[in-house]
Every structure is written in C-alpha cells, then in structure tokens.
C-alpha cells in the first residue's frame, strides 16, 4: 500500500503538468466546517519550528510532481490552510470528542511535515498547516511535530522518489514519539542504520510517474536492544516486518518494487505487540504507513501496543471500530494519533466510537 489516501490505494493529489504555471494545489472537498477552538495550542518538545525564506531551483516533471534540481527529490505542491480547513476541523472535532467522552486516557498527536507543508514553489516555510490544525485541538491532547524547517531538512529526512520518510526521518520520528508519550527522560533504543546492498529503490512518486531514472539507496533501522515480544496481526501470530530477509539479501530486486512496505511491514487492520512488561502501560496507535518502520521500536516502551489502520479495519473485521469498547477491553492508558498531512486531513482516518 502506498498510504495516505481517500481510497487507501493512491495518493489523489492534484498538481501541475509540465507546462503549467506552478501554483498551490486545488481545493480538497470536505465536510462542512465545524466551530474551531479559540484556545492557542502550544507546540511541544523536540525540534522547534523555524520560519524561512529561501531560493531553490525547481523543474516541473508532470503527473503533479516537481523536481528539486540540486538533489533530484520529487515533490508535490503545498496544500493550503484554505484547502484543509474543513477536514482539519472535522478531525479535530473527532479527537476532541474522544477527550470529552473518555477523559481518563492520555491523548497525543504527532504530525509529520512533508512536502505538503513546505511551500517550495514560493520559497516560504511557515508551518501554517500544522499550526492551524493544532489550534483546533483540545489542550489536553499533547502534541509534537516532525518539522521541515528548510529544503535541506526535507532532503535529509525523505526519499527522493517516495512520500515516506527515510531512515534519518524515521529515527527522528521514533525519538519524538517516545518523548511525547513517555517524557524526555525515557531511555531510548540505540538504532543502527543498515544499507541494503545492490538495491535501487523507486518509491511511490517514481512509480506514479513511471520514471525509474531517479532512485534512492534503501536503508533500514534495526536494534539489538528490543526485548523479546509477540506479534499478532489481525488475530494471527506472525512476523510483522521482513528486515532480516532484506539484510540476508532474500528479496525481489526487480525495478519498481515497493521496498518500504514489503520490508518494513504491510498495513493491517490491527497489529498487536505484547512485550510482557507489566507496569509499562498499554498504548493504542491510530496510524497510516509512516509508522511502519518504527512500530516495533515504539511498542517496546509499553507492555501491550495496538496499532489500528482504518483503511483495513472494516474489511478484516466486518464492523466499525468501537473506541470505547476497545480501550476498555485492552486496558489502554495512552492514545496516539500519528501521520502526515493526508492522515490528519482525511475522514478515512476518523476514529469511530
């Protein structure tokens, strides 16, 4: 799955053709706007936001994609606050309603800035999307952001050819999330970056444009500090990722293979981690595919962790998710909503109760 979409299959992102004038993308249809909170929501620990104006050379590539000339990163045009307002408002009302009905749980939200949030065309980064969304959230929801503060940040943290974060981005995300959930004094795992030899990774953007001339090295995160655990996927015990196979060279090396998902783990309705660590609490994560490479690392900080992807839940279980029933049955302590723009500005990922 390529993640983050109304259908769960494609990123439906309007953009520019090669001969078009580069402008911000078209409006996103959404539900009627809900009343917004007037209380300012404070952004949290970790990397801090920085407004920036800059110069960068771009070349339109067609299929809604633009190329950063210096590094060949393929990017989409920014979404705007006006594009997003109604969808953000709907999602904020959803999260805030859970806080009101179930006030004894600890709520957390992690927003991953991507090319959707940085105006590389007009050379301005102002974090207006995440700030507009967080302004709508109940202050009881603790927040954190994976900030893009410059073109270099984007180039360092994301693949050239994919919308997902690369291993430096994944590691920063893991550290941010653990600090958000457990506080800055929580010990974190030592993560090692491993290069998968003899691979040319063509991510979603490359596959979308059917252009394989630009590619990435493919690296993964591993750690020998993860305690023993059990994984149950949609009711069946089995392995979640295939990192060991990739490190052993046992994988399809063909052109255009979706290494990110096939190696780091597919998307499922419910993934359960059981670490047998009484006293560390239980976590529920509402996600899309950005979390896949770090699910195991985050879960290692808890006794039990339950990871929910609404693109697949109903088709597997044949019923809507019930937040109150699930959190009570599994004795949940902490709740995390995490993803990029198309997770938070998307009614597919609204939590049902």
Short mmCIF file of C-alpha atoms in Angstrom, two decimals:
data_model
loop_
_atom_site.label_atom_id
_atom_site.label_comp_id
_atom_site.label_asym_id
_atom_site.label_seq_id
_atom_site.Cartn_x
_atom_site.Cartn_y
_atom_site.Cartn_z
CA UNK A 1 0.00 0.00 0.00
CA UNK A 2 1.32 3.46 -0.87
CA UNK A 3 -0.51 5.11 2.01
CA UNK A 4 -2.48 8.20 2.91
CA UNK A 5 -5.49 8.37 0.63
CA UNK A 6 -9.26 8.52 0.46
CA UNK A 7 -9.27 5.06 -1.13
CA UNK A 8 -6.21 3.51 0.52
CA UNK A 9 -4.69 2.76 -2.89
CA UNK A 10 -3.49 6.01 -4.47
CA UNK A 11 -2.44 9.46 -3.39
CA UNK A 12 -5.11 11.56 -5.07
CA UNK A 13 -3.09 14.76 -5.26
CA UNK A 14 -3.95 17.36 -7.89
CA UNK A 15 -0.83 19.08 -9.17
CA UNK A 16 0.75 20.54 -12.26
CA UNK A 17 1.55 19.34 -15.73
CA UNK A 18 5.00 20.00 -17.14
CA UNK A 19 3.95 23.17 -18.99
CA UNK A 20 1.72 24.60 -16.25
CA UNK A 21 2.44 27.56 -14.02
CA UNK A 22 3.36 26.17 -10.60
CA UNK A 23 0.76 27.15 -8.02
CA UNK A 24 -0.61 25.72 -4.80
CA UNK A 25 -2.87 22.74 -5.44
CA UNK A 26 -6.64 22.65 -5.86
CA UNK A 27 -9.18 22.65 -3.03
CA UNK A 28 -9.88 19.41 -1.15
CA UNK A 29 -13.58 18.66 -0.82
CA UNK A 30 -14.55 18.05 2.78
CA UNK A 31 -17.36 18.19 5.32
CA UNK A 32 -18.87 21.45 6.47
CA UNK A 33 -16.61 23.45 8.74
CA UNK A 34 -17.04 22.92 12.47
CA UNK A 35 -16.57 25.60 15.09
CA UNK A 36 -12.90 25.96 15.98
CA UNK A 37 -11.35 26.22 19.43
CA UNK A 38 -10.15 29.71 20.29
CA UNK A 39 -7.57 28.49 22.80
CA UNK A 40 -4.00 28.55 21.48
CA UNK A 41 -2.35 25.13 21.41
CA UNK A 42 1.32 25.13 22.35
CA UNK A 43 3.71 23.18 20.15
CA UNK A 44 5.84 20.75 22.06
CA UNK A 45 9.30 19.36 22.77
CA UNK A 46 11.91 18.20 20.25
CA UNK A 47 12.89 20.06 17.09
CA UNK A 48 11.41 23.54 17.09
CA UNK A 49 9.72 25.33 14.17
CA UNK A 50 11.62 27.92 12.18
CA UNK A 51 10.09 30.25 9.58
CA UNK A 52 12.25 30.55 6.50
CA UNK A 53 12.51 32.21 3.10
CA UNK A 54 14.97 30.71 0.62
CA UNK A 55 15.87 30.20 -3.03
CA UNK A 56 15.67 26.83 -4.74
CA UNK A 57 15.67 25.70 -8.38
CA UNK A 58 12.71 23.51 -9.41
CA UNK A 59 11.72 21.74 -12.61
CA UNK A 60 8.15 20.53 -13.34
CA UNK A 61 8.07 16.79 -14.06
CA UNK A 62 4.37 16.24 -14.86
CA UNK A 63 1.94 13.95 -13.01
CA UNK A 64 1.71 16.59 -10.28
CA UNK A 65 5.43 16.27 -9.47
CA UNK A 66 8.24 18.83 -9.31
CA UNK A 67 11.96 18.06 -9.11
CA UNK A 68 14.41 19.80 -6.78
CA UNK A 69 17.26 20.37 -9.20
CA UNK A 70 20.13 20.07 -6.70
CA UNK A 71 19.22 16.67 -5.22
CA UNK A 72 16.56 15.28 -7.63
CA UNK A 73 13.97 14.99 -4.86
CA UNK A 74 10.49 14.70 -6.36
CA UNK A 75 7.94 16.84 -4.50
CA UNK A 76 4.26 17.77 -4.58
CA UNK A 77 2.95 21.33 -4.34
CA UNK A 78 1.96 22.52 -0.87
CA UNK A 79 -1.60 22.24 0.41
CA UNK A 80 -3.02 25.46 1.82
CA UNK A 81 -4.88 26.29 5.01
CA UNK A 82 -7.96 27.04 2.92
CA UNK A 83 -7.63 23.62 1.25
CA UNK A 84 -7.50 21.91 4.60
CA UNK A 85 -9.67 23.89 6.99
CA UNK A 86 -12.85 21.84 6.81
CA UNK A 87 -11.04 18.49 7.00
CA UNK A 88 -8.82 19.61 9.89
CA UNK A 89 -11.88 20.94 11.67
CA UNK A 90 -13.71 17.65 11.23
CA UNK A 91 -10.75 15.64 12.52
CA UNK A 92 -10.18 17.98 15.48
CA UNK A 93 -13.83 17.66 16.45
CA UNK A 94 -13.40 13.88 16.28
CA UNK A 95 -10.32 13.85 18.57
CA UNK A 96 -11.79 16.43 20.95
CA UNK A 97 -14.97 14.39 21.27
CA UNK A 98 -12.97 11.38 22.44
CA UNK A 99 -11.22 13.51 25.05
CA UNK A 100 -14.58 14.72 26.34
CA UNK A 101 -16.18 11.26 26.49
CA UNK A 102 -13.11 9.37 27.78
CA UNK A 103 -11.19 11.94 29.86
CA UNK A 104 -9.15 9.40 31.84
CA UNK A 105 -6.98 8.43 28.86
CA UNK A 106 -3.79 10.26 27.88
CA UNK A 107 -4.02 11.68 24.34
CA UNK A 108 -1.13 12.51 22.00
CA UNK A 109 -0.88 13.75 18.42
CA UNK A 110 2.20 13.62 16.18
CA UNK A 111 2.15 15.49 12.86
CA UNK A 112 4.78 14.71 10.23
CA UNK A 113 5.52 17.68 7.99
CA UNK A 114 6.36 16.74 4.39
CA UNK A 115 6.44 18.49 1.02
CA UNK A 116 2.69 19.00 1.55
CA UNK A 117 3.57 21.52 4.30
CA UNK A 118 6.53 23.41 2.80
CA UNK A 119 5.98 25.95 0.03
CA UNK A 120 8.99 25.15 -2.12
CA UNK A 121 7.43 26.91 -5.11
CA UNK A 122 7.16 30.33 -3.44
CA UNK A 123 10.19 29.60 -1.19
CA UNK A 124 8.37 30.04 2.14
CA UNK A 125 8.10 27.67 5.12
CA UNK A 126 5.75 28.92 7.85
CA UNK A 127 4.20 25.74 9.37
CA UNK A 128 0.74 27.19 8.82
CA UNK A 129 -0.94 23.83 8.22
CA UNK A 130 0.06 22.11 11.45
CA UNK A 131 -0.43 25.28 13.47
CA UNK A 132 -3.93 25.75 12.09
CA UNK A 133 -4.77 22.13 12.97
CA UNK A 134 -3.24 22.20 16.44
CA UNK A 135 -5.09 25.44 17.23
CA UNK A 136 -8.30 23.42 16.91
CA UNK A 137 -7.29 20.62 19.31
CA UNK A 138 -8.29 20.32 22.94
CA UNK A 139 -5.28 21.42 25.03
CA UNK A 140 -5.47 18.08 26.85
CA UNK A 141 -4.04 16.48 23.70
CA UNK A 142 -0.25 16.64 23.90
CA UNK A 143 1.33 17.46 20.56
CA UNK A 144 4.61 17.14 18.71
CA UNK A 145 5.70 17.87 15.15
CA UNK A 146 8.30 16.43 12.81
CA UNK A 147 9.25 19.84 11.41
CA UNK A 148 10.54 20.69 7.95
CA UNK A 149 12.44 23.93 8.57
CA UNK A 150 14.35 24.17 5.29
CA UNK A 151 14.80 22.46 1.91
CA UNK A 152 17.80 20.69 3.44
CA UNK A 153 15.59 19.22 6.17
CA UNK A 154 13.30 17.76 3.55
CA UNK A 155 16.22 16.37 1.55
CA UNK A 156 17.78 14.85 4.68
CA UNK A 157 14.62 13.24 6.07
CA UNK A 158 12.76 11.99 2.97
CA UNK A 159 13.39 9.77 -0.02
CA UNK A 160 13.93 11.34 -3.43
CA UNK A 161 11.30 9.12 -5.02
CA UNK A 162 8.85 8.36 -2.20
CA UNK A 163 6.49 10.36 0.01
CA UNK A 164 7.65 8.43 3.09
CA UNK A 165 10.48 9.42 5.40
CA UNK A 166 13.88 7.72 5.03
CA UNK A 167 15.85 6.24 7.94
CA UNK A 168 17.06 9.59 9.40
CA UNK A 169 13.44 10.77 9.34
CA UNK A 170 12.22 7.52 10.86
CA UNK A 171 14.76 7.71 13.69
CA UNK A 172 13.83 11.32 14.45
CA UNK A 173 10.19 10.28 14.44
CA UNK A 174 10.84 7.44 16.89
CA UNK A 175 12.67 9.76 19.28
CA UNK A 176 9.97 12.44 19.01
CA UNK A 177 7.16 9.98 19.65
CA UNK A 178 8.81 8.33 22.65
CA UNK A 179 9.48 11.73 24.24
CA UNK A 180 5.92 12.78 23.53
CA UNK A 181 4.47 9.62 25.08
CA UNK A 182 6.89 8.96 27.92
CA UNK A 183 8.74 12.22 28.56
CA UNK A 184 12.27 13.37 27.85
CA UNK A 185 13.88 11.10 30.47
CA UNK A 186 12.62 7.83 28.95
CA UNK A 187 15.62 5.75 27.79
CA UNK A 188 15.50 5.12 24.04
CA UNK A 189 16.84 2.28 21.91
CA UNK A 190 20.11 2.56 20.04
CA UNK A 191 19.12 2.27 16.38
CA UNK A 192 21.51 1.17 13.67
CA UNK A 193 21.09 2.14 10.01
CA UNK A 194 21.79 -0.74 7.63
CA UNK A 195 22.30 -0.23 3.89
CA UNK A 196 20.65 -2.95 1.82
CA UNK A 197 23.29 -3.68 -0.80
CA UNK A 198 22.66 -3.73 -4.55
CA UNK A 199 19.26 -2.05 -4.41
CA UNK A 200 17.82 0.84 -6.36
CA UNK A 201 14.66 1.96 -4.61
CA UNK A 202 11.96 3.52 -6.77
CA UNK A 203 9.33 4.90 -4.39
CA UNK A 204 5.70 5.84 -4.97
CA UNK A 205 6.47 9.07 -6.81
CA UNK A 206 8.78 7.27 -9.22
CA UNK A 207 6.21 4.55 -9.80
CA UNK A 208 3.42 7.13 -10.20
CA UNK A 209 5.32 8.88 -12.99
CA UNK A 210 6.63 5.60 -14.47
CA UNK A 211 10.11 7.13 -14.40
CA UNK A 212 12.83 4.98 -12.85
CA UNK A 213 15.81 7.14 -13.78
CA UNK A 214 15.86 8.69 -10.29
CA UNK A 215 16.26 6.23 -7.42
CA UNK A 216 17.28 6.01 -3.77
CA UNK A 217 19.60 3.81 -1.78
CA UNK A 218 17.48 1.67 0.52
CA UNK A 219 18.36 1.60 4.21
CA UNK A 220 16.55 0.20 7.24
CA UNK A 221 16.64 0.73 11.01
CA UNK A 222 17.45 -2.15 13.34
CA UNK A 223 18.23 -2.50 17.05
CA UNK A 224 19.64 -5.33 19.16
CA UNK A 225 18.13 -3.75 22.27
CA UNK A 226 14.50 -4.67 21.56
CA UNK A 227 13.22 -7.13 24.22
CA UNK A 228 11.50 -10.37 23.23
CA UNK A 229 7.92 -9.88 22.10
CA UNK A 230 4.94 -11.49 20.38
CA UNK A 231 3.14 -10.01 17.36
CA UNK A 232 -0.48 -10.79 16.45
CA UNK A 233 -1.73 -9.45 13.12
CA UNK A 234 -5.48 -9.42 12.60
CA UNK A 235 -5.82 -12.35 15.01
CA UNK A 236 -2.90 -14.45 13.76
CA UNK A 237 0.56 -14.69 15.29
CA UNK A 238 3.22 -13.96 12.68
CA UNK A 239 6.18 -11.70 11.90
CA UNK A 240 5.40 -8.09 11.11
CA UNK A 241 8.41 -6.96 9.07
CA UNK A 242 10.94 -8.66 6.80
CA UNK A 243 14.06 -6.74 7.73
CA UNK A 244 16.05 -9.92 8.43
CA UNK A 245 15.24 -11.21 4.95
CA UNK A 246 16.40 -7.96 3.37
CA UNK A 247 19.65 -7.93 5.34
CA UNK A 248 20.23 -11.51 4.17
CA UNK A 249 19.63 -10.48 0.54
CA UNK A 250 16.48 -12.61 0.29
CA UNK A 251 14.07 -10.31 -1.57
CA UNK A 252 12.88 -9.35 -5.04
CA UNK A 253 15.40 -6.98 -6.64
CA UNK A 254 13.25 -6.04 -9.63
CA UNK A 255 12.60 -2.47 -10.80
CA UNK A 256 9.83 -0.55 -9.06
CA UNK A 257 9.43 -2.89 -6.06
CA UNK A 258 7.84 -1.23 -3.03
CA UNK A 259 10.68 -1.99 -0.62
CA UNK A 260 9.40 0.45 2.01
CA UNK A 261 6.25 -1.54 2.76
CA UNK A 262 7.45 -5.04 1.86
CA UNK A 263 10.50 -4.72 4.12
CA UNK A 264 9.22 -2.51 6.96
CA UNK A 265 5.79 -4.13 7.24
CA UNK A 266 2.45 -4.07 5.44
CA UNK A 267 -0.65 -2.16 6.56
CA UNK A 268 -3.22 -4.18 8.55
CA UNK A 269 -6.43 -3.60 10.46
CA UNK A 270 -4.90 -4.36 13.88
CA UNK A 271 -1.28 -5.15 14.77
CA UNK A 272 -0.74 -6.19 18.41
CA UNK A 273 2.61 -6.15 20.22
CA UNK A 274 2.94 -7.99 23.54
CA UNK A 275 6.21 -7.36 25.39
CA UNK A 276 5.28 -8.81 28.80
CA UNK A 277 6.45 -5.68 30.63
CA UNK A 278 3.86 -5.18 33.40
CA UNK A 279 3.83 -1.65 34.74
CA UNK A 280 4.79 -0.01 31.42
CA UNK A 281 1.19 0.59 30.39
CA UNK A 282 -0.76 -0.08 27.21
CA UNK A 283 -0.81 2.05 24.06
CA UNK A 284 -3.21 2.37 21.12
CA UNK A 285 -1.86 3.98 17.93
CA UNK A 286 -4.01 5.23 15.06
CA UNK A 287 -1.75 5.27 12.01
CA UNK A 288 -1.07 5.01 8.32
CA UNK A 289 2.09 3.66 6.70
CA UNK A 290 4.53 6.29 8.01
CA UNK A 291 4.74 4.45 11.34
CA UNK A 292 5.53 1.02 9.85
CA UNK A 293 9.35 1.15 10.18
CA UNK A 294 9.22 2.25 13.84
CA UNK A 295 6.15 0.40 15.19
CA UNK A 296 8.25 -2.23 16.94
CA UNK A 297 10.59 0.34 18.49
CA UNK A 298 7.74 2.47 19.87
CA UNK A 299 5.88 -0.62 21.14
CA UNK A 300 8.98 -1.75 23.07
CA UNK A 301 8.30 1.07 25.57
CA UNK A 302 4.97 -0.50 26.60
CA UNK A 303 3.54 -3.74 27.92
CA UNK A 304 0.98 -4.05 25.09
CA UNK A 305 0.51 -1.92 21.99
CA UNK A 306 -2.38 -1.98 19.50
CA UNK A 307 -1.89 -0.35 16.09
CA UNK A 308 -5.05 0.48 14.12
CA UNK A 309 -5.28 1.37 10.41
CA UNK A 310 -8.83 2.31 9.40
CA UNK A 311 -8.13 1.68 5.70
CA UNK A 312 -8.17 -2.03 6.53
CA UNK A 313 -10.08 -2.47 9.81
CA UNK A 314 -13.61 -2.79 8.44
CA UNK A 315 -12.68 -5.14 5.59
CA UNK A 316 -10.97 -7.51 8.07
CA UNK A 317 -13.43 -7.40 10.96
CA UNK A 318 -16.68 -6.65 9.13
CA UNK A 319 -17.71 -3.97 11.61
CA UNK A 320 -16.84 -0.43 12.61
CA UNK A 321 -14.19 0.15 15.24
CA UNK A 322 -15.56 0.98 18.70
CA UNK A 323 -13.10 3.20 20.58
CA UNK A 324 -14.77 2.95 23.98
CA UNK A 325 -15.17 -0.81 23.82
CA UNK A 326 -11.63 -1.44 22.56
CA UNK A 327 -9.85 0.84 25.04
CA UNK A 328 -11.79 -0.63 27.96
CA UNK A 329 -11.26 -4.25 26.89
CA UNK A 330 -7.50 -3.76 26.44
CA UNK A 331 -6.95 -1.50 29.46
CA UNK A 332 -5.48 1.31 27.35
CA UNK A 333 -3.54 4.10 29.05
CA UNK A 334 -2.14 6.16 26.15
CA UNK A 335 -3.63 7.14 22.79
CA UNK A 336 -1.53 8.31 19.83
CA UNK A 337 -2.72 9.76 16.52
CA UNK A 338 0.21 9.89 14.10
CA UNK A 339 0.73 10.55 10.42
CA UNK A 340 1.36 13.13 7.73
CA UNK A 341 -0.99 15.63 6.11
CA UNK A 342 -3.22 13.05 4.43
CA UNK A 343 -3.73 11.24 7.73
CA UNK A 344 -4.90 14.28 9.67
CA UNK A 345 -6.79 15.96 6.80
CA UNK A 346 -8.71 12.84 5.85
CA UNK A 347 -12.02 11.49 7.12
CA UNK A 348 -10.99 7.90 6.30
CA UNK A 349 -8.91 8.01 9.49
CA UNK A 350 -11.62 9.40 11.80
CA UNK A 351 -11.91 7.34 14.99
CA UNK A 352 -15.31 5.68 15.34
CA UNK A 353 -16.93 5.06 18.70
#
